[in-house]
Amino acid sequence: RQRDPSAVIAKIQAFIQEHLDRDLSRDDIAQSVYRNPAYLSRMFRKETGMSLTDYIVQMKMERAKRLLTETNDKISNIAEGLGYGHFSYFAKLFKKTCGVTPQEYRKKHQTVR
């Protein structure tokens, strides 16, 4: 079963979900499923249509959006909790991905508490 690419991709996706709180490298991910990093990247892109990096960013931004709307945590704490050491980088990436800043997103989507 381990030879089935879909099973490996599912394991990778689960690993990424479990480790969104840190800066994930391709090597870390490859090691978790006992694969060569370059091969793993090609396999992931072939099967999902997106790069590992893009997938990780997408998952982190989805979690950030959820935290922005469901909690009152400081945005800098949310960024740090997703493995972004530099708030400005997180904010820039968030805006690039979501079209608005984290503050604007929270203001627009958060229900009144």
PDB file of C-alpha atoms in Angstrom:
ATOM      1  CA  ARG A   1       0.000   0.000   0.000  1.00  0.00           C
ATOM      2  CA  GLN A   2       2.913   2.333   0.739  1.00  0.00           C
ATOM      3  CA  ARG A   3       3.818   2.227  -2.968  1.00  0.00           C
ATOM      4  CA  ASP A   4       0.508   3.821  -3.954  1.00  0.00           C
ATOM      5  CA  PRO A   5       1.246   7.513  -4.647  1.00  0.00           C
ATOM      6  CA  SER A   6      -2.170   8.574  -3.359  1.00  0.00           C
ATOM      7  CA  ALA A   7      -1.484   6.975   0.030  1.00  0.00           C
ATOM      8  CA  VAL A   8       1.857   8.794   0.227  1.00  0.00           C
ATOM      9  CA  ILE A   9       0.217  12.108  -0.753  1.00  0.00           C
ATOM     10  CA  ALA A  10      -2.443  11.598   1.933  1.00  0.00           C
ATOM     11  CA  LYS A  11       0.315  10.992   4.505  1.00  0.00           C
ATOM     12  CA  ILE A  12       2.126  14.143   3.377  1.00  0.00           C
ATOM     13  CA  GLN A  13      -1.048  16.207   3.644  1.00  0.00           C
ATOM     14  CA  ALA A  14      -1.721  14.835   7.138  1.00  0.00           C
ATOM     15  CA  PHE A  15       1.886  15.557   8.175  1.00  0.00           C
ATOM     16  CA  ILE A  16       1.570  19.147   6.940  1.00  0.00           C
ATOM     17  CA  GLN A  17      -1.736  19.630   8.806  1.00  0.00           C
ATOM     18  CA  GLU A  18      -0.172  18.344  12.031  1.00  0.00           C
ATOM     19  CA  HIS A  19       2.866  20.616  11.703  1.00  0.00           C
ATOM     20  CA  LEU A  20       1.415  23.923  10.499  1.00  0.00           C
ATOM     21  CA  ASP A  21       2.849  25.537  13.618  1.00  0.00           C
ATOM     22  CA  ARG A  22       6.391  25.385  12.297  1.00  0.00           C
ATOM     23  CA  ASP A  23       8.455  26.232   9.274  1.00  0.00           C
ATOM     24  CA  LEU A  24       8.229  23.060   7.195  1.00  0.00           C
ATOM     25  CA  SER A  25      11.008  22.133   4.806  1.00  0.00           C
ATOM     26  CA  ARG A  26      10.746  19.789   1.868  1.00  0.00           C
ATOM     27  CA  ASP A  27      13.390  17.620   3.559  1.00  0.00           C
ATOM     28  CA  ASP A  28      11.302  17.307   6.759  1.00  0.00           C
ATOM     29  CA  ILE A  29       8.286  16.250   4.753  1.00  0.00           C
ATOM     30  CA  ALA A  30      10.230  13.811   2.571  1.00  0.00           C
ATOM     31  CA  GLN A  31      11.821  12.250   5.648  1.00  0.00           C
ATOM     32  CA  SER A  32       8.385  11.707   7.216  1.00  0.00           C
ATOM     33  CA  VAL A  33       7.380   9.438   4.302  1.00  0.00           C
ATOM     34  CA  TYR A  34      10.845   8.011   3.568  1.00  0.00           C
ATOM     35  CA  ARG A  35      11.146   9.555   0.107  1.00  0.00           C
ATOM     36  CA  ASN A  36      13.743  11.540  -1.802  1.00  0.00           C
ATOM     37  CA  PRO A  37      12.830  15.269  -1.533  1.00  0.00           C
ATOM     38  CA  ALA A  38      13.088  15.992  -5.283  1.00  0.00           C
ATOM     39  CA  TYR A  39      11.056  12.902  -6.183  1.00  0.00           C
ATOM     40  CA  LEU A  40       8.505  13.769  -3.527  1.00  0.00           C
ATOM     41  CA  SER A  41       8.060  17.289  -4.921  1.00  0.00           C
ATOM     42  CA  ARG A  42       7.483  15.995  -8.444  1.00  0.00           C
ATOM     43  CA  MET A  43       5.062  13.336  -7.236  1.00  0.00           C
ATOM     44  CA  PHE A  44       3.132  15.852  -5.117  1.00  0.00           C
ATOM     45  CA  ARG A  45       2.798  18.332  -7.986  1.00  0.00           C
ATOM     46  CA  LYS A  46       1.794  15.608 -10.435  1.00  0.00           C
ATOM     47  CA  GLU A  47      -0.911  14.296  -8.142  1.00  0.00           C
ATOM     48  CA  THR A  48      -2.267  17.553  -6.661  1.00  0.00           C
ATOM     49  CA  GLY A  49      -1.482  20.072  -9.386  1.00  0.00           C
ATOM     50  CA  MET A  50       0.343  22.341  -6.947  1.00  0.00           C
ATOM     51  CA  SER A  51       3.803  22.612  -5.457  1.00  0.00           C
ATOM     52  CA  LEU A  52       4.499  21.545  -1.889  1.00  0.00           C
ATOM     53  CA  THR A  53       5.332  25.141  -0.982  1.00  0.00           C
ATOM     54  CA  ASP A  54       2.067  26.467  -2.417  1.00  0.00           C
ATOM     55  CA  TYR A  55       0.118  23.761  -0.612  1.00  0.00           C
ATOM     56  CA  ILE A  56       1.780  24.560   2.728  1.00  0.00           C
ATOM     57  CA  VAL A  57       1.086  28.282   2.304  1.00  0.00           C
ATOM     58  CA  GLN A  58      -2.520  27.569   1.343  1.00  0.00           C
ATOM     59  CA  MET A  59      -3.052  25.383   4.421  1.00  0.00           C
ATOM     60  CA  LYS A  60      -1.415  27.955   6.710  1.00  0.00           C
ATOM     61  CA  MET A  61      -3.565  30.756   5.270  1.00  0.00           C
ATOM     62  CA  GLU A  62      -6.728  28.665   5.697  1.00  0.00           C
ATOM     63  CA  ARG A  63      -5.837  28.131   9.347  1.00  0.00           C
ATOM     64  CA  ALA A  64      -4.971  31.834   9.737  1.00  0.00           C
ATOM     65  CA  LYS A  65      -8.353  32.853   8.299  1.00  0.00           C
ATOM     66  CA  ARG A  66     -10.126  30.525  10.702  1.00  0.00           C
ATOM     67  CA  LEU A  67      -8.155  31.850  13.682  1.00  0.00           C
ATOM     68  CA  LEU A  68      -8.744  35.459  12.629  1.00  0.00           C
ATOM     69  CA  THR A  69     -12.504  34.965  12.555  1.00  0.00           C
ATOM     70  CA  GLU A  70     -12.941  32.535  15.455  1.00  0.00           C
ATOM     71  CA  THR A  71     -10.531  33.953  18.049  1.00  0.00           C
ATOM     72  CA  ASN A  72      -9.444  37.289  19.427  1.00  0.00           C
ATOM     73  CA  ASP A  73      -5.778  36.259  19.420  1.00  0.00           C
ATOM     74  CA  LYS A  74      -3.355  38.985  18.434  1.00  0.00           C
ATOM     75  CA  ILE A  75      -2.528  38.722  14.753  1.00  0.00           C
ATOM     76  CA  SER A  76       1.180  38.585  15.574  1.00  0.00           C
ATOM     77  CA  ASN A  77       0.493  35.565  17.827  1.00  0.00           C
ATOM     78  CA  ILE A  78      -1.440  33.863  15.030  1.00  0.00           C
ATOM     79  CA  ALA A  79       1.484  34.453  12.660  1.00  0.00           C
ATOM     80  CA  GLU A  80       3.949  33.090  15.208  1.00  0.00           C
ATOM     81  CA  GLY A  81       1.707  30.086  15.875  1.00  0.00           C
ATOM     82  CA  LEU A  82       1.867  29.239  12.178  1.00  0.00           C
ATOM     83  CA  GLY A  83       5.659  29.243  12.135  1.00  0.00           C
ATOM     84  CA  TYR A  84       6.163  32.759  10.767  1.00  0.00           C
ATOM     85  CA  GLY A  85       8.932  34.422  12.762  1.00  0.00           C
ATOM     86  CA  HIS A  86       8.461  37.732  10.989  1.00  0.00           C
ATOM     87  CA  PHE A  87       5.015  39.290  11.208  1.00  0.00           C
ATOM     88  CA  SER A  88       5.628  41.483   8.144  1.00  0.00           C
ATOM     89  CA  TYR A  89       6.322  38.412   6.009  1.00  0.00           C
ATOM     90  CA  PHE A  90       3.127  36.747   7.244  1.00  0.00           C
ATOM     91  CA  ALA A  91       1.078  39.891   6.541  1.00  0.00           C
ATOM     92  CA  LYS A  92       2.563  40.236   3.045  1.00  0.00           C
ATOM     93  CA  LEU A  93       1.903  36.568   2.251  1.00  0.00           C
ATOM     94  CA  PHE A  94      -1.618  36.791   3.663  1.00  0.00           C
ATOM     95  CA  LYS A  95      -2.425  39.825   1.525  1.00  0.00           C
ATOM     96  CA  LYS A  96      -0.935  38.166  -1.565  1.00  0.00           C
ATOM     97  CA  THR A  97      -2.975  35.002  -0.947  1.00  0.00           C
ATOM     98  CA  CYS A  98      -6.246  36.470   0.325  1.00  0.00           C
ATOM     99  CA  GLY A  99      -6.321  39.923  -1.293  1.00  0.00           C
ATOM    100  CA  VAL A 100      -6.631  41.794   2.010  1.00  0.00           C
ATOM    101  CA  THR A 101      -4.477  42.289   5.090  1.00  0.00           C
ATOM    102  CA  PRO A 102      -5.068  40.064   8.135  1.00  0.00           C
ATOM    103  CA  GLN A 103      -6.574  43.078   9.952  1.00  0.00           C
ATOM    104  CA  GLU A 104      -8.987  43.791   7.081  1.00  0.00           C
ATOM    105  CA  TYR A 105      -9.917  40.120   6.872  1.00  0.00           C
ATOM    106  CA  ARG A 106     -10.696  39.965  10.583  1.00  0.00           C
ATOM    107  CA  LYS A 107     -12.737  43.159  10.495  1.00  0.00           C
ATOM    108  CA  LYS A 108     -14.776  41.927   7.535  1.00  0.00           C
ATOM    109  CA  HIS A 109     -15.375  38.324   8.692  1.00  0.00           C
ATOM    110  CA  GLN A 110     -15.269  38.202  12.471  1.00  0.00           C
ATOM    111  CA  THR A 111     -18.607  37.881  14.189  1.00  0.00           C
ATOM    112  CA  VAL A 112     -19.146  40.313  17.017  1.00  0.00           C
ATOM    113  CA  ARG A 113     -17.947  38.910  20.351  1.00  0.00           C
TER     114      ARG A 113
END
